[in-house]
Short mmCIF file of C-alpha atoms in Angstrom, two decimals:
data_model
loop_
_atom_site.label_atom_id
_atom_site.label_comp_id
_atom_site.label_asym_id
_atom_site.label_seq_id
_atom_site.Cartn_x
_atom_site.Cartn_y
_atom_site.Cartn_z
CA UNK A 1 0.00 0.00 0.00
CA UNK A 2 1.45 3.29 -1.32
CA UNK A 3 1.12 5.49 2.31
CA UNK A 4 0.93 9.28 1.49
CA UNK A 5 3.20 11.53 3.17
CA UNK A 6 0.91 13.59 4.71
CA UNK A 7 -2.87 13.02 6.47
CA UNK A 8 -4.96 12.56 2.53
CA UNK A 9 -7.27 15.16 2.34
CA UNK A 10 -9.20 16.40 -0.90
CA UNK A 11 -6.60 18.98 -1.13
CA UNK A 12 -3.84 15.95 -1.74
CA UNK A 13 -6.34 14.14 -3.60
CA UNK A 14 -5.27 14.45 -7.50
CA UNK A 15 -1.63 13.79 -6.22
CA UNK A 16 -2.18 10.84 -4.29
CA UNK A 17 -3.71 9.02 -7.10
CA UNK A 18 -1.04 10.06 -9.71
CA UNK A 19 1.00 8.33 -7.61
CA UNK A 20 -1.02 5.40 -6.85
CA UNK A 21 -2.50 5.18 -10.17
CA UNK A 22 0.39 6.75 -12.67
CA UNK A 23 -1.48 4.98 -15.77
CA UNK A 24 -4.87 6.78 -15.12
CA UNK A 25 -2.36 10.37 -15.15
CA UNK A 26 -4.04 11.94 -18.22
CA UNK A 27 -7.89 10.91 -17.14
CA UNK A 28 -6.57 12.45 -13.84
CA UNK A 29 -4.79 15.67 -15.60
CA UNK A 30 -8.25 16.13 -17.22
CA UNK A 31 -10.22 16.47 -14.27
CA UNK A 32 -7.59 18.62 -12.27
CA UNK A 33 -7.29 21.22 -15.46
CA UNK A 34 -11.22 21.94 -15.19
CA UNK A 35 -10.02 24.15 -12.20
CA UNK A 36 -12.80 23.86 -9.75
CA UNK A 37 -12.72 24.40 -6.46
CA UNK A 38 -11.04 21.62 -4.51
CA UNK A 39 -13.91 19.82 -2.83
CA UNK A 40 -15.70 19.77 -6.00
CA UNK A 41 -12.20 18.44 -7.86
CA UNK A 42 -11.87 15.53 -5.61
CA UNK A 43 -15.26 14.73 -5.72
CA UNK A 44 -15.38 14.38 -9.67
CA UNK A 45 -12.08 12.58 -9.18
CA UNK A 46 -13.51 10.07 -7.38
CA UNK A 47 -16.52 9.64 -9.55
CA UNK A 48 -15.49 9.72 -12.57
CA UNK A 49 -12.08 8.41 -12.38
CA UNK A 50 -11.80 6.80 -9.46
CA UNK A 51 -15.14 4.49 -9.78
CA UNK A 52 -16.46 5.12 -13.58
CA UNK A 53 -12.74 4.59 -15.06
CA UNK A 54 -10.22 2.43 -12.76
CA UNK A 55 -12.64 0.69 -10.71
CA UNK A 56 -14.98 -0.61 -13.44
CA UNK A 57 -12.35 -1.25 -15.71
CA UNK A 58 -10.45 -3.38 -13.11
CA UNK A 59 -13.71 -5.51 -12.69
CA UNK A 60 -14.04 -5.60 -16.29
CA UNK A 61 -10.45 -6.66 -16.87
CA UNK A 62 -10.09 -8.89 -13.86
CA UNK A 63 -6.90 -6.76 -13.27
CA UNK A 64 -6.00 -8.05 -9.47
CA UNK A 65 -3.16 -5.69 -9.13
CA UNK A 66 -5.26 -2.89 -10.29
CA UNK A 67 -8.28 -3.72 -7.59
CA UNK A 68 -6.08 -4.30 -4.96
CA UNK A 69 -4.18 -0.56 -5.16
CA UNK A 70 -8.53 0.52 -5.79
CA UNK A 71 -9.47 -1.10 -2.64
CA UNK A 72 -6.04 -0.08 -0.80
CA UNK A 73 -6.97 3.71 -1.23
CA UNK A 74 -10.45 3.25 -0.22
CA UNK A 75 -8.96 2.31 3.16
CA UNK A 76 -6.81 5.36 3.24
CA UNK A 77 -9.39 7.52 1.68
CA UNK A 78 -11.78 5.95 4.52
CA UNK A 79 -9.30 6.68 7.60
CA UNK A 80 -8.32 9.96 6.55
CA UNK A 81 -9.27 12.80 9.15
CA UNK A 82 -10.86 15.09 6.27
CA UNK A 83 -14.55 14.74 6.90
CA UNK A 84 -15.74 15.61 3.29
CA UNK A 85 -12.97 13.70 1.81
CA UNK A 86 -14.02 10.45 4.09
CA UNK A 87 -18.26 12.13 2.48
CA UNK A 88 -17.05 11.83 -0.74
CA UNK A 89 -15.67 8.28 -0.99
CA UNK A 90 -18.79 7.07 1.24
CA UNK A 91 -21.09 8.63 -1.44
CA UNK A 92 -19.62 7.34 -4.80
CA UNK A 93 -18.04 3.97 -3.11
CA UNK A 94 -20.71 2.36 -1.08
CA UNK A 95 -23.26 2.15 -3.88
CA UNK A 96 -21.36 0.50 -6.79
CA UNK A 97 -18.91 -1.87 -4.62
CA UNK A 98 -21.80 -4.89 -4.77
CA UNK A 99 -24.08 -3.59 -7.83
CA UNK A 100 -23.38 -6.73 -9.40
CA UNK A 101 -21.81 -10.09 -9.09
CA UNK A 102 -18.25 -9.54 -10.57
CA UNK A 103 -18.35 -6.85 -8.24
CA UNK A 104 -18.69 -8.38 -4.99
CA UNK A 105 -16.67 -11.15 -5.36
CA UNK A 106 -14.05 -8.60 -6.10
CA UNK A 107 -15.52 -6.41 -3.10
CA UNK A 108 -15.29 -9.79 -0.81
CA UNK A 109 -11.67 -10.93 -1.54
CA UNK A 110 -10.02 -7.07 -1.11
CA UNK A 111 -12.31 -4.98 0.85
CA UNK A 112 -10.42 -3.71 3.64
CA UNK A 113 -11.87 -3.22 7.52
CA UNK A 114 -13.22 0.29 7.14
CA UNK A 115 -15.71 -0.61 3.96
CA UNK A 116 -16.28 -3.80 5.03
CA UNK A 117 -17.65 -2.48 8.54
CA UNK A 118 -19.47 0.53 5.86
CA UNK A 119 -20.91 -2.56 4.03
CA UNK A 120 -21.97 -4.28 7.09
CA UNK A 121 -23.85 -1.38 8.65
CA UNK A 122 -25.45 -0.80 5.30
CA UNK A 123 -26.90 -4.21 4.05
CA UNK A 124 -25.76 -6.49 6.90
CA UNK A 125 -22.94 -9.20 7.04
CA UNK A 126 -24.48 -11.39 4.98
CA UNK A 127 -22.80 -10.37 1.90
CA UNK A 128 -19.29 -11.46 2.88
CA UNK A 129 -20.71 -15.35 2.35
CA UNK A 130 -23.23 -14.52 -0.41
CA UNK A 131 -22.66 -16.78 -3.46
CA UNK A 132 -24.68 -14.52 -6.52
CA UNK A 133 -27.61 -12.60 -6.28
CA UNK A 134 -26.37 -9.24 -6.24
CA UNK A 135 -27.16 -7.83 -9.25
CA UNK A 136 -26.40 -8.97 -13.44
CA UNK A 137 -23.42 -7.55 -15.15
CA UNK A 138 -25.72 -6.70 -18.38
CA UNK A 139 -29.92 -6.76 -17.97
CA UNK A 140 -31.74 -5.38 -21.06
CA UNK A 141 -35.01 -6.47 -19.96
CA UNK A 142 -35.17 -4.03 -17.80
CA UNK A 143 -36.62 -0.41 -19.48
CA UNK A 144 -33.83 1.65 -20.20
CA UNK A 145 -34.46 4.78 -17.29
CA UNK A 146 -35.40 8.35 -19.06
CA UNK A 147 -33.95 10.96 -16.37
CA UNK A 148 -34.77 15.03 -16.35
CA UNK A 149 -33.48 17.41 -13.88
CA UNK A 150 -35.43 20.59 -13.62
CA UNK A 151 -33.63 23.42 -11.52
CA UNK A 152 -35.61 26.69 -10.92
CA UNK A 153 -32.67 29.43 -10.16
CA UNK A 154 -33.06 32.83 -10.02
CA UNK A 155 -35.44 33.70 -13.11
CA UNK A 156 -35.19 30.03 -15.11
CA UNK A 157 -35.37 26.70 -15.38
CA UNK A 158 -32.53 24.72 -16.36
CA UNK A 159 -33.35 21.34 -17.21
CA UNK A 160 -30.35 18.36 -17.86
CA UNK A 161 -30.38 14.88 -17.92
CA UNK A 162 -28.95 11.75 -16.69
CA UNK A 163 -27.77 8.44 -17.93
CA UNK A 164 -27.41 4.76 -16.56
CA UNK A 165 -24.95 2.53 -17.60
CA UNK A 166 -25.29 -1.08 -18.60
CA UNK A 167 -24.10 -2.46 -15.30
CA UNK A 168 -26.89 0.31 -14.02
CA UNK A 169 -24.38 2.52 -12.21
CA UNK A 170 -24.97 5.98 -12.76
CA UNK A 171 -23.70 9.33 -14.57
CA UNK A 172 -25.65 11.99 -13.05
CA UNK A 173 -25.39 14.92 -15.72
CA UNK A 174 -25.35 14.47 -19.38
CA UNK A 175 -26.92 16.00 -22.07
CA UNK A 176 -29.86 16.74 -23.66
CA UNK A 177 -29.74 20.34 -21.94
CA UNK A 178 -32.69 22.69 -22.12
CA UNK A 179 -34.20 26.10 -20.64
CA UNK A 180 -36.90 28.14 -20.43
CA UNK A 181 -37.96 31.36 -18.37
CA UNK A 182 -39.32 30.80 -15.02
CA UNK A 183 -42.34 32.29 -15.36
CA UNK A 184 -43.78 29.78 -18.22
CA UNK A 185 -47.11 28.23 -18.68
CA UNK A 186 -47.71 24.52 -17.73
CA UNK A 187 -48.32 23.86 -21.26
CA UNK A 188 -44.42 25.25 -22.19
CA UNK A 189 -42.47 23.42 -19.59
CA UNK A 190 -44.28 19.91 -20.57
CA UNK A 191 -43.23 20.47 -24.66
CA UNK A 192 -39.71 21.46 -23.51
CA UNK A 193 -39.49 18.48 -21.21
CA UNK A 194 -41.16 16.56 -23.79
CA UNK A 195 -38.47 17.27 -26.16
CA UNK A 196 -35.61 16.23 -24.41
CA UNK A 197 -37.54 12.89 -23.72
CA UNK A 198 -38.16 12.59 -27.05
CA UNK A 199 -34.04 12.67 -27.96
CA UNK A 200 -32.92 10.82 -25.22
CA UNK A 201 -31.72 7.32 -25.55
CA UNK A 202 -33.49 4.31 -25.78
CA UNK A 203 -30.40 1.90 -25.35
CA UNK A 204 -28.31 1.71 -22.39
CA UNK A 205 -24.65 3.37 -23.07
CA UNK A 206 -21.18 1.64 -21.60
CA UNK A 207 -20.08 5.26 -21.65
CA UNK A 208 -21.60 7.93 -21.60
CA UNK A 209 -19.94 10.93 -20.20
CA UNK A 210 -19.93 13.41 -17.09
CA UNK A 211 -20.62 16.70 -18.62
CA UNK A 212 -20.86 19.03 -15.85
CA UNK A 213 -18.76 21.46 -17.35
CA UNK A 214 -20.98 21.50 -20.74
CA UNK A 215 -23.97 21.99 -18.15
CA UNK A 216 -22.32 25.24 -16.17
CA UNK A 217 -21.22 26.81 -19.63
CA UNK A 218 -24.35 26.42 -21.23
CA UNK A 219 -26.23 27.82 -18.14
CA UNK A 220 -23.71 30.71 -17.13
CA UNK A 221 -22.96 28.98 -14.00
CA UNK A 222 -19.38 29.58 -12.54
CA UNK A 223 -19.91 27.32 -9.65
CA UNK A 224 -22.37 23.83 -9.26
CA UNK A 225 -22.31 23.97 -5.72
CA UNK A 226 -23.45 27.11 -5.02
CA UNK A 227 -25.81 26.19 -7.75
CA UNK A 228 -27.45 23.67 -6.98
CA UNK A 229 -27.46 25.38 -2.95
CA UNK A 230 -29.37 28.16 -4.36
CA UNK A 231 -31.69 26.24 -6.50
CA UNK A 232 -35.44 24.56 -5.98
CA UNK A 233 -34.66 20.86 -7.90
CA UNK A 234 -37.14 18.37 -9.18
CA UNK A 235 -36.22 14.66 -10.70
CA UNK A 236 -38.16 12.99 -13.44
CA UNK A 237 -37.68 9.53 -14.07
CA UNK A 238 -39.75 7.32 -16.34
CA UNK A 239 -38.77 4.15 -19.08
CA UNK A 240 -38.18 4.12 -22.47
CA UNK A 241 -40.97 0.97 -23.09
CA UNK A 242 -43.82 3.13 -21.52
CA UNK A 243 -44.78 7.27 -21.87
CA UNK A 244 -46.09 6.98 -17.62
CA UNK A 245 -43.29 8.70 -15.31
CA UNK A 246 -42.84 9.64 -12.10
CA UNK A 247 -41.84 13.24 -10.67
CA UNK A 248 -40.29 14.37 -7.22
CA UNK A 249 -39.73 17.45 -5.85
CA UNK A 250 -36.18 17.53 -4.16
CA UNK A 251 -35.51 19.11 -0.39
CA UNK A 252 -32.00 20.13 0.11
CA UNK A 253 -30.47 21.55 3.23
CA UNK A 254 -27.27 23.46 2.79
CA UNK A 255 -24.86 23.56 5.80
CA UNK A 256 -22.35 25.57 3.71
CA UNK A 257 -19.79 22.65 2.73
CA UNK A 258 -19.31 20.89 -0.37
CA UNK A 259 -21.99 18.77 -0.66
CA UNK A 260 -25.37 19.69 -0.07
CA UNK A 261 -27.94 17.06 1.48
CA UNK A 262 -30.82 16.18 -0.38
CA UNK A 263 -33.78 13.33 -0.30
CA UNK A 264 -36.32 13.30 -2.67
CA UNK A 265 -40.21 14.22 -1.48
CA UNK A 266 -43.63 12.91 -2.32
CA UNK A 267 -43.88 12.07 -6.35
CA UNK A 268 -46.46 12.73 -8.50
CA UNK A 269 -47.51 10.37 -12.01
CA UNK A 270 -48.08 11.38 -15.14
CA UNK A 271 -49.62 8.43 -16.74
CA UNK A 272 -48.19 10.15 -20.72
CA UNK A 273 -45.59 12.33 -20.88
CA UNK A 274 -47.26 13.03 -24.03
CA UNK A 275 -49.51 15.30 -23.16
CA UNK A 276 -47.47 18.63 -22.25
CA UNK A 277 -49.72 20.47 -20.21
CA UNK A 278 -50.57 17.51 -17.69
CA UNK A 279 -46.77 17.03 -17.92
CA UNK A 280 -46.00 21.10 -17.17
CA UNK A 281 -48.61 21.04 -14.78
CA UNK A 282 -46.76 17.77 -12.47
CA UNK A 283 -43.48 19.65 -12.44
CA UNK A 284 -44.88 23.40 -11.50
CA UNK A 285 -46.59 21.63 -8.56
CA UNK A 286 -43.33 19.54 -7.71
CA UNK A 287 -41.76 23.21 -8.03
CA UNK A 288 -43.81 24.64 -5.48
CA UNK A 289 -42.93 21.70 -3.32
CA UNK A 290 -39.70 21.43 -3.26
CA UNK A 291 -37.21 23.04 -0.27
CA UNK A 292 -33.90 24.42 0.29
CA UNK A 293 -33.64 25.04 4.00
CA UNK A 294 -37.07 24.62 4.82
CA UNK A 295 -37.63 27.41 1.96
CA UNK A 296 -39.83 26.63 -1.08
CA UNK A 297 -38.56 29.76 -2.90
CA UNK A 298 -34.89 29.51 -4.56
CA UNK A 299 -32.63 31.60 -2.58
#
């Protein structure tokens, strides 16, 4: 196990895993060189190189030497006295680690004490002996997900959406992007959610990519955090084999760090997506309830 020299914090982040993981340097480089604040640099790290790149390519690959430095850092990542650091791994580790089979037989061989005791206190110890069952490597029978983000902030709505993977893990921001002024009818937020439904895809993508930085320049945004902080949120989620969806309002609370809690509220059905002003109509009224603070207007 490569030690660092100093505590790891998200500060020593990007040069920790150069070191640990010198053939992922230029995915690495092309995070760091996006120049966001560091929090918000070690958390895309992690996610999208750390998990999306090395760790699923390891699994793919069988590549022991590969999962055991992955699982190594987790430990060190997981004992390190930086609280958002320790948020950050928790957040992006925990969920993937046992998605699928592959995965947790890998997960049961290397994980060290700290994410096994995670694991434990998550789904119980039963998944150090389980023999299959955790999830397929590749399920097309399931309908391929068709995810919307609506964000009211200051006098618009930004909408983006997200993509799953094959193995079903998750890229949170991807295009189709859209807008429109806040102050629309029902009847224009449903056709311009309707058309990004209508372009998004029907197949499930091995790769799709992280485009947060697409997503702040299209929408004038210097900074996601402070972003999506400020701004009233509402998920749509339906399936590519049916026009019915589901929409939540989001409630945030924002202590100031990094990452800003969230859990999703009550959801509403539209039964077809189809019709735009029963769709506009669903996502004004998860609008009005969604929070930030306790606050159903965007601060």
């Amino acid at each position: 196990m490569s030690v660092p020299s100093e505590p790891l914090s998200c500060q020593a982040l990007p040069g920790y895993f150069e070191e640990v993981f010198p053939e992922w340097l230029a995915a690495i480089w092309d995070v760091r060189s996006r120049n966001h604040p560091v929090a918000v640099t070690a958390d895309m790290l992690v996610a999208e190189v750390f998990v999306d790149e090395i760790f699923v390519s390891g699994v793919d690959e069988g590549d022991r030497d590969l999962l055991v430095r992955w699982f190594e850092t987790v430990e060190v990542a997981l004992g390190a006295p930086d609280r958002m650091l320790r948020s950050t791994f928790v957040e992006h580790v925990e969920p993937v680690v046992l998605k699928t089979d592959r995965r947790a037989r890998w997960t049961q061989e290397l994980a060290g004490p700290l994410l096994t005791g995670r694991l434990d206190a998550a789904v119980g110890a039963s998944w150090r002996g389980q023999v299959g069952g955790f999830g397929p490597e590749y399920d097309d029978l399931l309908g391929v997900p068709l995810i919307v983000s609506g964000h009211l902030y200051r006098d618009e709505i930004l909408l983006h959406s997200a993509r799953q993977r094959r193995d079903r893990t998750s890229v949170p921001l991807t295009r189709p992007f859209g807008r429109l002024p806040a102050d629309s009818g029902a009847y224009q937020v449903g056709v311009t959610i309707a058309e990004l439904l209508a372009v998004l895809p029907r197949i499930l993508d091995d790769d799709p990519r992280h485009e947060m930085d697409e997503f702040l320049s299209y929408a004038g945004i210097a900074d996601w955090v402070r972003f999506y902080a400020e701004s009233l949120t509402v998920n749509l989620q339906g399936k590519a084999d049916s026009y019915a969806l589901s929409i939540w309002p989001v409630h945030k609370v924002d202590r100031g760090e990094p990452q800003v809690q969230w859990w999703p509220g009550e959801s509403l059905s539209v039964p077809d997506w189809r019709d735009a002003t029963d769709l506009g109509t669903a996502m004004l009224t998860a609008f009005r309830t969604a929070t930030v603070n306790g606050r159903s207007t965007p601060t």
